[in-house]
Amino acid sequence: MINFRYKQAESIKECDFSAFDGLLAQADKYFREKSGKGNDFLGWRDLGVRVDSEEYVRIKACAERIRKNSDVLLVVGIGGSYLGARAVIEYLKTPYHNQLNDGNPEVYFLGNSFSGCELNTVLKLCEGKRVSVNVISKSGTTTESAVAFRILREYMESRYGKKEAAERTVATTDANRGALLSLAKQEGYECFVIPDDVGGRFSVLTAVGLLPAAVAGVDTDALLNGACDMRDSIFASGLDNAAYKYAVLRNIMLKMGKTNELLVSYDPDFRFMGEWFKQLFGESEGKDKKGLFPASVTYSSDLHSLGQFVQDGSPILFETIVRAVNPDPESPKIPFDEQNGDGLNFLTGMSMDDINEKAMLGTLLAHRDGGTESVIIDFGGKDAYSLGELIYFFFASCAVSGYILEVNPFDQPGVEAYKKNMFALLGKPGYEAGKEELLKKIASI
Ligand code: PA5
């Protein structure tokens, strides 16, 4: 169950919402009927209902095999081919999952930068451990992932020989095309599909996210069920649902001149969900010179860095607080101390979660007094079902918010620009034309 609370935002009135009635009705129609811009990329909308598909059964079997024959899974991918899996694993299994020795394989993410140092470090961590690789790329040509995978292929083949290396490698890619698919077929890797109608940033509920998550011990059935139930509740509730309210609210804020949205969590385990959120909304809405700039923070840590700006700096942002409502029964309680040298006896018996909640409420009020509005998204908390609900909530809000903004929420034309320059500078065949010009510009930097 997700509850969207915006009424504490003093400057937002119900009439501000009604001003968007027409655009919201249009956006809902596009979403429901798959009739808006980018409609051939709405396949994620019904993914949860594919829980019993042959592909999902294979994903679970493959995850089971990796869990039995491997101590480490190396996941190679970038952007939408990596952020969701990492976000789900870190939130549900904590960012320390690799050090817990809890019977689940370690999962490391590579191919999301050109850092050779990171790759070397992770390979050192693999020493003496049994390794499998899951390479993920829809296009099959993304340079960061392809470079890392070429190095890892050599590593796997020199460790295991060609045959076993291939058995320990799984490719998640397009069903019909791309360099990775060809390579996978040639080498005999098991393959999973990123459906044609699902873009990278909407792919966490496909093999892209499900396979690494299942290997890490996440209950992927519950994750999908949560998403599926959220989908059903959005479709059943017409225009009056939390996801749509949030979508409209974002557009109201933008109209009011709040050009930045700060996604706030008070749980450090949520940090990568913030990274996932930034890609989802940033790539979906940041185009045609429009869109909110999405950022994310973890409080209370970031209250000791960005807190000053949020309280008192340029009035360019609003906060969206994501709050897990289910209490953590294991949250440590503050013990009584006879000496009370630190003066903390007034907290005796309270849990750290209780303190966190008061920090949240106190901060919300202080920021509002400083002129920074906040809204709250309440969701269940640290279980796979609730996270599935939250993921689908953000998917639906993002699609509808983008349609209200009158952009195509499912393309990303701007991502290509850096690649063209990089390929020209690296001498990739076919990109020779712009190289001279680029070198001249570089000389004048
Ligand atoms: O959302 C997107 O489409 C992108 O972030 C891609 O996921 C990212 O660029 C990786 O692309 P690919 O999966 O083709 O390697």
PDB file of C-alpha atoms in Angstrom, residues 180-439:
ATOM      1  CA  LEU A 180      26.217  -9.455 -27.544  1.00  0.00           C
ATOM      2  CA  LEU A 181      23.530 -11.789 -28.861  1.00  0.00           C
ATOM      3  CA  SER A 182      25.811 -12.933 -31.697  1.00  0.00           C
ATOM      4  CA  LEU A 183      28.683 -13.490 -29.299  1.00  0.00           C
ATOM      5  CA  ALA A 184      26.433 -15.353 -26.856  1.00  0.00           C
ATOM      6  CA  LYS A 185      25.199 -17.646 -29.617  1.00  0.00           C
ATOM      7  CA  GLN A 186      28.715 -18.263 -30.867  1.00  0.00           C
ATOM      8  CA  GLU A 187      30.032 -19.074 -27.384  1.00  0.00           C
ATOM      9  CA  GLY A 188      26.935 -20.970 -26.227  1.00  0.00           C
ATOM     10  CA  TYR A 189      26.001 -18.748 -23.258  1.00  0.00           C
ATOM     11  CA  GLU A 190      22.573 -19.140 -21.718  1.00  0.00           C
ATOM     12  CA  CYS A 191      20.539 -16.082 -22.795  1.00  0.00           C
ATOM     13  CA  PHE A 192      17.701 -14.046 -21.298  1.00  0.00           C
ATOM     14  CA  VAL A 193      15.690 -11.451 -23.115  1.00  0.00           C
ATOM     15  CA  ILE A 194      15.205  -7.740 -22.575  1.00  0.00           C
ATOM     16  CA  PRO A 195      11.873  -7.348 -24.377  1.00  0.00           C
ATOM     17  CA  ASP A 196      11.769  -4.971 -27.339  1.00  0.00           C
ATOM     18  CA  ASP A 197       9.060  -2.920 -25.693  1.00  0.00           C
ATOM     19  CA  VAL A 198      10.928  -2.346 -22.411  1.00  0.00           C
ATOM     20  CA  GLY A 199      13.570   0.402 -22.226  1.00  0.00           C
ATOM     21  CA  GLY A 200      16.621   0.035 -19.985  1.00  0.00           C
ATOM     22  CA  ARG A 201      15.382   2.238 -17.134  1.00  0.00           C
ATOM     23  CA  PHE A 202      12.082   0.331 -17.004  1.00  0.00           C
ATOM     24  CA  SER A 203      13.722  -3.105 -17.092  1.00  0.00           C
ATOM     25  CA  VAL A 204      14.352  -3.985 -13.440  1.00  0.00           C
ATOM     26  CA  LEU A 205      11.402  -6.409 -13.405  1.00  0.00           C
ATOM     27  CA  THR A 206      12.794  -8.359 -16.380  1.00  0.00           C
ATOM     28  CA  ALA A 207      15.791 -10.721 -16.295  1.00  0.00           C
ATOM     29  CA  VAL A 208      17.931  -7.558 -16.072  1.00  0.00           C
ATOM     30  CA  GLY A 209      17.016  -7.099 -12.418  1.00  0.00           C
ATOM     31  CA  LEU A 210      15.466 -10.428 -11.534  1.00  0.00           C
ATOM     32  CA  LEU A 211      18.423 -12.710 -12.215  1.00  0.00           C
ATOM     33  CA  PRO A 212      21.024 -10.823 -10.117  1.00  0.00           C
ATOM     34  CA  ALA A 213      18.414 -10.206  -7.404  1.00  0.00           C
ATOM     35  CA  ALA A 214      17.444 -13.893  -7.255  1.00  0.00           C
ATOM     36  CA  VAL A 215      21.113 -14.885  -7.049  1.00  0.00           C
ATOM     37  CA  ALA A 216      21.504 -12.468  -4.106  1.00  0.00           C
ATOM     38  CA  GLY A 217      18.620 -14.199  -2.327  1.00  0.00           C
ATOM     39  CA  VAL A 218      15.860 -11.642  -2.998  1.00  0.00           C
ATOM     40  CA  ASP A 219      12.314 -13.038  -3.062  1.00  0.00           C
ATOM     41  CA  THR A 220      11.590 -12.111  -6.675  1.00  0.00           C
ATOM     42  CA  ASP A 221       8.073 -13.639  -6.582  1.00  0.00           C
ATOM     43  CA  ALA A 222       7.154 -11.146  -3.870  1.00  0.00           C
ATOM     44  CA  LEU A 223       8.839  -8.305  -5.773  1.00  0.00           C
ATOM     45  CA  LEU A 224       6.761  -9.074  -8.880  1.00  0.00           C
ATOM     46  CA  ASN A 225       3.573  -9.592  -6.878  1.00  0.00           C
ATOM     47  CA  GLY A 226       3.992  -6.182  -5.246  1.00  0.00           C
ATOM     48  CA  ALA A 227       4.461  -4.556  -8.650  1.00  0.00           C
ATOM     49  CA  CYS A 228       1.509  -6.426 -10.074  1.00  0.00           C
ATOM     50  CA  ASP A 229      -0.798  -5.411  -7.214  1.00  0.00           C
ATOM     51  CA  MET A 230       0.272  -1.784  -7.540  1.00  0.00           C
ATOM     52  CA  ARG A 231      -0.507  -1.934 -11.246  1.00  0.00           C
ATOM     53  CA  ASP A 232      -3.966  -3.356 -10.553  1.00  0.00           C
ATOM     54  CA  SER A 233      -4.733  -0.768  -7.915  1.00  0.00           C
ATOM     55  CA  ILE A 234      -3.683   2.113 -10.201  1.00  0.00           C
ATOM     56  CA  PHE A 235      -5.815   0.796 -13.030  1.00  0.00           C
ATOM     57  CA  ALA A 236      -8.775   0.163 -10.732  1.00  0.00           C
ATOM     58  CA  SER A 237      -8.740   3.595  -9.125  1.00  0.00           C
ATOM     59  CA  GLY A 238      -9.122   5.813 -12.180  1.00  0.00           C
ATOM     60  CA  LEU A 239      -7.523   9.227 -11.961  1.00  0.00           C
ATOM     61  CA  ASP A 240      -7.624   9.400  -8.187  1.00  0.00           C
ATOM     62  CA  ASN A 241      -4.584   7.388  -7.196  1.00  0.00           C
ATOM     63  CA  ALA A 242      -1.353   8.167  -5.381  1.00  0.00           C
ATOM     64  CA  ALA A 243       0.892   7.646  -8.424  1.00  0.00           C
ATOM     65  CA  TYR A 244      -1.050  10.159 -10.508  1.00  0.00           C
ATOM     66  CA  LYS A 245      -1.253  12.663  -7.615  1.00  0.00           C
ATOM     67  CA  TYR A 246       2.509  12.514  -7.330  1.00  0.00           C
ATOM     68  CA  ALA A 247       2.889  12.908 -11.102  1.00  0.00           C
ATOM     69  CA  VAL A 248       0.712  16.030 -11.055  1.00  0.00           C
ATOM     70  CA  LEU A 249       2.418  17.408  -7.954  1.00  0.00           C
ATOM     71  CA  ARG A 250       5.805  17.251  -9.714  1.00  0.00           C
ATOM     72  CA  ASN A 251       4.410  19.322 -12.566  1.00  0.00           C
ATOM     73  CA  ILE A 252       2.844  21.815 -10.155  1.00  0.00           C
ATOM     74  CA  MET A 253       6.205  22.235  -8.450  1.00  0.00           C
ATOM     75  CA  LEU A 254       7.926  22.779 -11.787  1.00  0.00           C
ATOM     76  CA  LYS A 255       5.378  25.431 -12.717  1.00  0.00           C
ATOM     77  CA  MET A 256       6.049  27.137  -9.386  1.00  0.00           C
ATOM     78  CA  GLY A 257       9.705  27.435 -10.356  1.00  0.00           C
ATOM     79  CA  LYS A 258      10.958  24.528  -8.276  1.00  0.00           C
ATOM     80  CA  THR A 259      13.207  23.077 -10.933  1.00  0.00           C
ATOM     81  CA  ASN A 260      14.863  20.434  -8.748  1.00  0.00           C
ATOM     82  CA  GLU A 261      13.356  17.464  -6.955  1.00  0.00           C
ATOM     83  CA  LEU A 262      15.312  16.029  -4.064  1.00  0.00           C
ATOM     84  CA  LEU A 263      14.380  12.435  -3.320  1.00  0.00           C
ATOM     85  CA  VAL A 264      14.952  12.033   0.397  1.00  0.00           C
ATOM     86  CA  SER A 265      15.381   8.829   2.339  1.00  0.00           C
ATOM     87  CA  TYR A 266      16.379   8.442   5.958  1.00  0.00           C
ATOM     88  CA  ASP A 267      17.756   4.963   5.268  1.00  0.00           C
ATOM     89  CA  PRO A 268      21.295   4.566   3.857  1.00  0.00           C
ATOM     90  CA  ASP A 269      20.256   1.211   2.348  1.00  0.00           C
ATOM     91  CA  PHE A 270      17.984   3.209   0.011  1.00  0.00           C
ATOM     92  CA  ARG A 271      20.893   5.092  -1.565  1.00  0.00           C
ATOM     93  CA  PHE A 272      20.933   3.106  -4.815  1.00  0.00           C
ATOM     94  CA  MET A 273      17.160   3.340  -5.110  1.00  0.00           C
ATOM     95  CA  GLY A 274      17.915   7.085  -5.304  1.00  0.00           C
ATOM     96  CA  GLU A 275      20.397   6.429  -8.124  1.00  0.00           C
ATOM     97  CA  TRP A 276      17.790   4.316  -9.926  1.00  0.00           C
ATOM     98  CA  PHE A 277      15.163   7.053  -9.413  1.00  0.00           C
ATOM     99  CA  LYS A 278      17.492   9.698 -10.884  1.00  0.00           C
ATOM    100  CA  GLN A 279      17.970   7.704 -14.070  1.00  0.00           C
ATOM    101  CA  LEU A 280      14.291   6.842 -14.335  1.00  0.00           C
ATOM    102  CA  PHE A 281      13.046  10.416 -14.091  1.00  0.00           C
ATOM    103  CA  GLY A 282      16.108  12.192 -15.515  1.00  0.00           C
ATOM    104  CA  GLU A 283      16.185  10.212 -18.767  1.00  0.00           C
ATOM    105  CA  SER A 284      12.415  10.146 -19.085  1.00  0.00           C
ATOM    106  CA  GLU A 285      11.717  13.848 -18.595  1.00  0.00           C
ATOM    107  CA  GLY A 286      14.923  15.780 -19.225  1.00  0.00           C
ATOM    108  CA  LYS A 287      14.421  16.657 -22.877  1.00  0.00           C
ATOM    109  CA  ASP A 288      13.056  19.388 -25.158  1.00  0.00           C
ATOM    110  CA  LYS A 289      14.574  21.835 -22.601  1.00  0.00           C
ATOM    111  CA  LYS A 290      12.039  20.650 -20.038  1.00  0.00           C
ATOM    112  CA  GLY A 291      11.908  18.600 -16.856  1.00  0.00           C
ATOM    113  CA  LEU A 292      12.723  18.635 -13.167  1.00  0.00           C
ATOM    114  CA  PHE A 293      16.334  17.884 -12.291  1.00  0.00           C
ATOM    115  CA  PRO A 294      16.190  14.776 -10.079  1.00  0.00           C
ATOM    116  CA  ALA A 295      18.650  14.492  -7.223  1.00  0.00           C
ATOM    117  CA  SER A 296      18.759  12.264  -4.182  1.00  0.00           C
ATOM    118  CA  VAL A 297      20.019  12.537  -0.618  1.00  0.00           C
ATOM    119  CA  THR A 298      20.280  10.358   2.447  1.00  0.00           C
ATOM    120  CA  TYR A 299      19.320  12.104   5.663  1.00  0.00           C
ATOM    121  CA  SER A 300      20.394  12.588   8.325  1.00  0.00           C
ATOM    122  CA  SER A 301      23.927  12.253   6.829  1.00  0.00           C
ATOM    123  CA  ASP A 302      23.282  14.823   4.123  1.00  0.00           C
ATOM    124  CA  LEU A 303      21.709  17.231   6.601  1.00  0.00           C
ATOM    125  CA  HIS A 304      25.325  17.716   7.665  1.00  0.00           C
ATOM    126  CA  SER A 305      26.339  18.675   4.128  1.00  0.00           C
ATOM    127  CA  LEU A 306      23.476  19.759   1.852  1.00  0.00           C
ATOM    128  CA  GLY A 307      21.113  20.537   4.732  1.00  0.00           C
ATOM    129  CA  GLN A 308      22.332  24.135   4.864  1.00  0.00           C
ATOM    130  CA  PHE A 309      21.448  24.672   1.193  1.00  0.00           C
ATOM    131  CA  VAL A 310      18.041  23.014   1.489  1.00  0.00           C
ATOM    132  CA  GLN A 311      17.178  25.113   4.539  1.00  0.00           C
ATOM    133  CA  ASP A 312      18.550  28.424   3.376  1.00  0.00           C
ATOM    134  CA  GLY A 313      19.908  28.358  -0.180  1.00  0.00           C
ATOM    135  CA  SER A 314      18.407  29.254  -3.564  1.00  0.00           C
ATOM    136  CA  PRO A 315      14.688  28.361  -3.518  1.00  0.00           C
ATOM    137  CA  ILE A 316      14.948  25.987  -6.478  1.00  0.00           C
ATOM    138  CA  LEU A 317      13.907  22.679  -5.015  1.00  0.00           C
ATOM    139  CA  PHE A 318      11.321  20.615  -3.205  1.00  0.00           C
ATOM    140  CA  GLU A 319      11.744  17.411  -1.258  1.00  0.00           C
ATOM    141  CA  THR A 320      10.034  14.070  -1.903  1.00  0.00           C
ATOM    142  CA  ILE A 321      10.481  12.019   1.246  1.00  0.00           C
ATOM    143  CA  VAL A 322      10.254   8.251   0.803  1.00  0.00           C
ATOM    144  CA  ARG A 323       9.284   6.775   4.154  1.00  0.00           C
ATOM    145  CA  ALA A 324       9.071   3.098   5.118  1.00  0.00           C
ATOM    146  CA  VAL A 325       6.160   2.780   7.524  1.00  0.00           C
ATOM    147  CA  ASN A 326       6.750  -0.725   8.897  1.00  0.00           C
ATOM    148  CA  PRO A 327       8.933  -0.462  11.985  1.00  0.00           C
ATOM    149  CA  ASP A 328      12.159  -2.464  12.131  1.00  0.00           C
ATOM    150  CA  PRO A 329      11.716  -4.798  15.131  1.00  0.00           C
ATOM    151  CA  GLU A 330      15.489  -5.146  15.395  1.00  0.00           C
ATOM    152  CA  SER A 331      16.249  -1.446  15.568  1.00  0.00           C
ATOM    153  CA  PRO A 332      18.673  -1.081  18.521  1.00  0.00           C
ATOM    154  CA  LYS A 333      17.282   0.596  21.660  1.00  0.00           C
ATOM    155  CA  ILE A 334      19.183   3.260  23.580  1.00  0.00           C
ATOM    156  CA  PRO A 335      20.425   1.812  26.875  1.00  0.00           C
ATOM    157  CA  PHE A 336      20.281   3.628  30.242  1.00  0.00           C
ATOM    158  CA  ASP A 337      23.674   4.900  31.434  1.00  0.00           C
ATOM    159  CA  GLU A 338      24.161   5.593  35.152  1.00  0.00           C
ATOM    160  CA  GLN A 339      26.836   8.260  34.491  1.00  0.00           C
ATOM    161  CA  ASN A 340      24.932   9.947  31.647  1.00  0.00           C
ATOM    162  CA  GLY A 341      28.154  11.664  30.595  1.00  0.00           C
ATOM    163  CA  ASP A 342      26.800  12.147  27.072  1.00  0.00           C
ATOM    164  CA  GLY A 343      23.476  13.534  28.374  1.00  0.00           C
ATOM    165  CA  LEU A 344      21.475  11.009  26.369  1.00  0.00           C
ATOM    166  CA  ASN A 345      19.404   9.408  29.139  1.00  0.00           C
ATOM    167  CA  PHE A 346      16.337  11.282  27.874  1.00  0.00           C
ATOM    168  CA  LEU A 347      16.422   8.829  24.943  1.00  0.00           C
ATOM    169  CA  THR A 348      16.510   5.691  27.094  1.00  0.00           C
ATOM    170  CA  GLY A 349      14.298   2.935  25.698  1.00  0.00           C
ATOM    171  CA  MET A 350      13.764   4.645  22.336  1.00  0.00           C
ATOM    172  CA  SER A 351      14.885   2.774  19.218  1.00  0.00           C
ATOM    173  CA  MET A 352      17.140   4.313  16.574  1.00  0.00           C
ATOM    174  CA  ASP A 353      14.128   4.113  14.238  1.00  0.00           C
ATOM    175  CA  ASP A 354      12.092   6.226  16.705  1.00  0.00           C
ATOM    176  CA  ILE A 355      14.832   8.849  16.721  1.00  0.00           C
ATOM    177  CA  ASN A 356      15.019   8.760  12.920  1.00  0.00           C
ATOM    178  CA  GLU A 357      11.278   9.436  12.686  1.00  0.00           C
ATOM    179  CA  LYS A 358      11.591  12.489  14.951  1.00  0.00           C
ATOM    180  CA  ALA A 359      14.557  13.683  12.901  1.00  0.00           C
ATOM    181  CA  MET A 360      12.394  13.380   9.780  1.00  0.00           C
ATOM    182  CA  LEU A 361       9.468  15.321  11.244  1.00  0.00           C
ATOM    183  CA  GLY A 362      11.688  18.004  12.766  1.00  0.00           C
ATOM    184  CA  THR A 363      13.560  18.453   9.491  1.00  0.00           C
ATOM    185  CA  LEU A 364      10.389  18.604   7.418  1.00  0.00           C
ATOM    186  CA  LEU A 365       9.052  21.426   9.600  1.00  0.00           C
ATOM    187  CA  ALA A 366      12.367  23.293   9.665  1.00  0.00           C
ATOM    188  CA  HIS A 367      12.748  23.085   5.889  1.00  0.00           C
ATOM    189  CA  ARG A 368       9.200  24.216   5.374  1.00  0.00           C
ATOM    190  CA  ASP A 369       9.858  27.215   7.672  1.00  0.00           C
ATOM    191  CA  GLY A 370      12.867  27.960   5.455  1.00  0.00           C
ATOM    192  CA  GLY A 371      10.651  27.874   2.341  1.00  0.00           C
ATOM    193  CA  THR A 372      11.415  24.333   1.063  1.00  0.00           C
ATOM    194  CA  GLU A 373       8.251  22.300   0.614  1.00  0.00           C
ATOM    195  CA  SER A 374       8.148  18.566   1.104  1.00  0.00           C
ATOM    196  CA  VAL A 375       5.766  15.762   0.225  1.00  0.00           C
ATOM    197  CA  ILE A 376       5.833  12.208   1.570  1.00  0.00           C
ATOM    198  CA  ILE A 377       5.535   8.835  -0.145  1.00  0.00           C
ATOM    199  CA  ASP A 378       4.732   6.208   2.501  1.00  0.00           C
ATOM    200  CA  PHE A 379       5.399   2.627   1.517  1.00  0.00           C
ATOM    201  CA  GLY A 380       5.619  -0.646   3.442  1.00  0.00           C
ATOM    202  CA  GLY A 381       9.353  -0.924   3.938  1.00  0.00           C
ATOM    203  CA  LYS A 382      12.173  -3.382   3.691  1.00  0.00           C
ATOM    204  CA  ASP A 383      10.452  -6.373   2.127  1.00  0.00           C
ATOM    205  CA  ALA A 384      10.387  -7.433  -1.504  1.00  0.00           C
ATOM    206  CA  TYR A 385       6.623  -7.036  -1.905  1.00  0.00           C
ATOM    207  CA  SER A 386       6.631  -3.410  -0.701  1.00  0.00           C
ATOM    208  CA  LEU A 387       9.639  -2.609  -2.860  1.00  0.00           C
ATOM    209  CA  GLY A 388       7.850  -4.070  -5.894  1.00  0.00           C
ATOM    210  CA  GLU A 389       4.919  -1.775  -5.141  1.00  0.00           C
ATOM    211  CA  LEU A 390       7.229   1.233  -4.873  1.00  0.00           C
ATOM    212  CA  ILE A 391       9.048   0.421  -8.114  1.00  0.00           C
ATOM    213  CA  TYR A 392       5.796   0.183 -10.050  1.00  0.00           C
ATOM    214  CA  PHE A 393       4.513   3.344  -8.338  1.00  0.00           C
ATOM    215  CA  PHE A 394       7.551   5.242  -9.663  1.00  0.00           C
ATOM    216  CA  PHE A 395       7.238   3.662 -13.124  1.00  0.00           C
ATOM    217  CA  ALA A 396       3.605   4.728 -13.478  1.00  0.00           C
ATOM    218  CA  SER A 397       4.210   8.199 -12.001  1.00  0.00           C
ATOM    219  CA  CYS A 398       7.129   8.713 -14.335  1.00  0.00           C
ATOM    220  CA  ALA A 399       5.172   7.771 -17.455  1.00  0.00           C
ATOM    221  CA  VAL A 400       2.202   9.946 -16.489  1.00  0.00           C
ATOM    222  CA  SER A 401       4.350  12.859 -15.287  1.00  0.00           C
ATOM    223  CA  GLY A 402       6.230  12.788 -18.598  1.00  0.00           C
ATOM    224  CA  TYR A 403       3.003  12.787 -20.586  1.00  0.00           C
ATOM    225  CA  ILE A 404       1.690  15.717 -18.526  1.00  0.00           C
ATOM    226  CA  LEU A 405       4.940  17.515 -19.361  1.00  0.00           C
ATOM    227  CA  GLU A 406       4.220  16.684 -23.003  1.00  0.00           C
ATOM    228  CA  VAL A 407       7.470  14.864 -23.703  1.00  0.00           C
ATOM    229  CA  ASN A 408       8.118  11.312 -24.887  1.00  0.00           C
ATOM    230  CA  PRO A 409       8.981   9.618 -21.570  1.00  0.00           C
ATOM    231  CA  PHE A 410      10.509   6.575 -23.245  1.00  0.00           C
ATOM    232  CA  ASP A 411      13.304   7.836 -25.471  1.00  0.00           C
ATOM    233  CA  GLN A 412      16.746   9.205 -24.566  1.00  0.00           C
ATOM    234  CA  PRO A 413      18.146  10.994 -27.640  1.00  0.00           C
ATOM    235  CA  GLY A 414      20.552  13.075 -25.534  1.00  0.00           C
ATOM    236  CA  VAL A 415      22.509  10.060 -24.327  1.00  0.00           C
ATOM    237  CA  GLU A 416      24.033   9.559 -27.787  1.00  0.00           C
ATOM    238  CA  ALA A 417      25.949  12.859 -27.957  1.00  0.00           C
ATOM    239  CA  TYR A 418      28.866  11.926 -25.712  1.00  0.00           C
ATOM    240  CA  LYS A 419      29.201   8.536 -27.374  1.00  0.00           C
ATOM    241  CA  LYS A 420      29.723  10.070 -30.832  1.00  0.00           C
ATOM    242  CA  ASN A 421      32.567  12.262 -29.557  1.00  0.00           C
ATOM    243  CA  MET A 422      34.129   9.460 -27.548  1.00  0.00           C
ATOM    244  CA  PHE A 423      34.046   7.061 -30.513  1.00  0.00           C
ATOM    245  CA  ALA A 424      35.605   9.674 -32.795  1.00  0.00           C
ATOM    246  CA  LEU A 425      38.399  10.282 -30.271  1.00  0.00           C
ATOM    247  CA  LEU A 426      38.971   6.553 -29.798  1.00  0.00           C
ATOM    248  CA  GLY A 427      39.150   6.017 -33.572  1.00  0.00           C
ATOM    249  CA  LYS A 428      36.123   3.770 -33.910  1.00  0.00           C
ATOM    250  CA  PRO A 429      35.566   2.930 -37.595  1.00  0.00           C
ATOM    251  CA  GLY A 430      32.765   5.037 -39.051  1.00  0.00           C
ATOM    252  CA  TYR A 431      33.331   7.988 -36.688  1.00  0.00           C
ATOM    253  CA  GLU A 432      36.425   9.494 -38.395  1.00  0.00           C
ATOM    254  CA  ALA A 433      34.607  12.553 -39.766  1.00  0.00           C
ATOM    255  CA  GLY A 434      34.363  14.671 -36.623  1.00  0.00           C
ATOM    256  CA  LYS A 435      37.751  13.815 -35.148  1.00  0.00           C
ATOM    257  CA  GLU A 436      39.812  16.789 -36.493  1.00  0.00           C
ATOM    258  CA  GLU A 437      37.230  19.276 -35.299  1.00  0.00           C
ATOM    259  CA  LEU A 438      37.134  17.684 -31.850  1.00  0.00           C
ATOM    260  CA  LEU A 439      40.923  17.722 -31.537  1.00  0.00           C
TER     261      LEU A 439
END
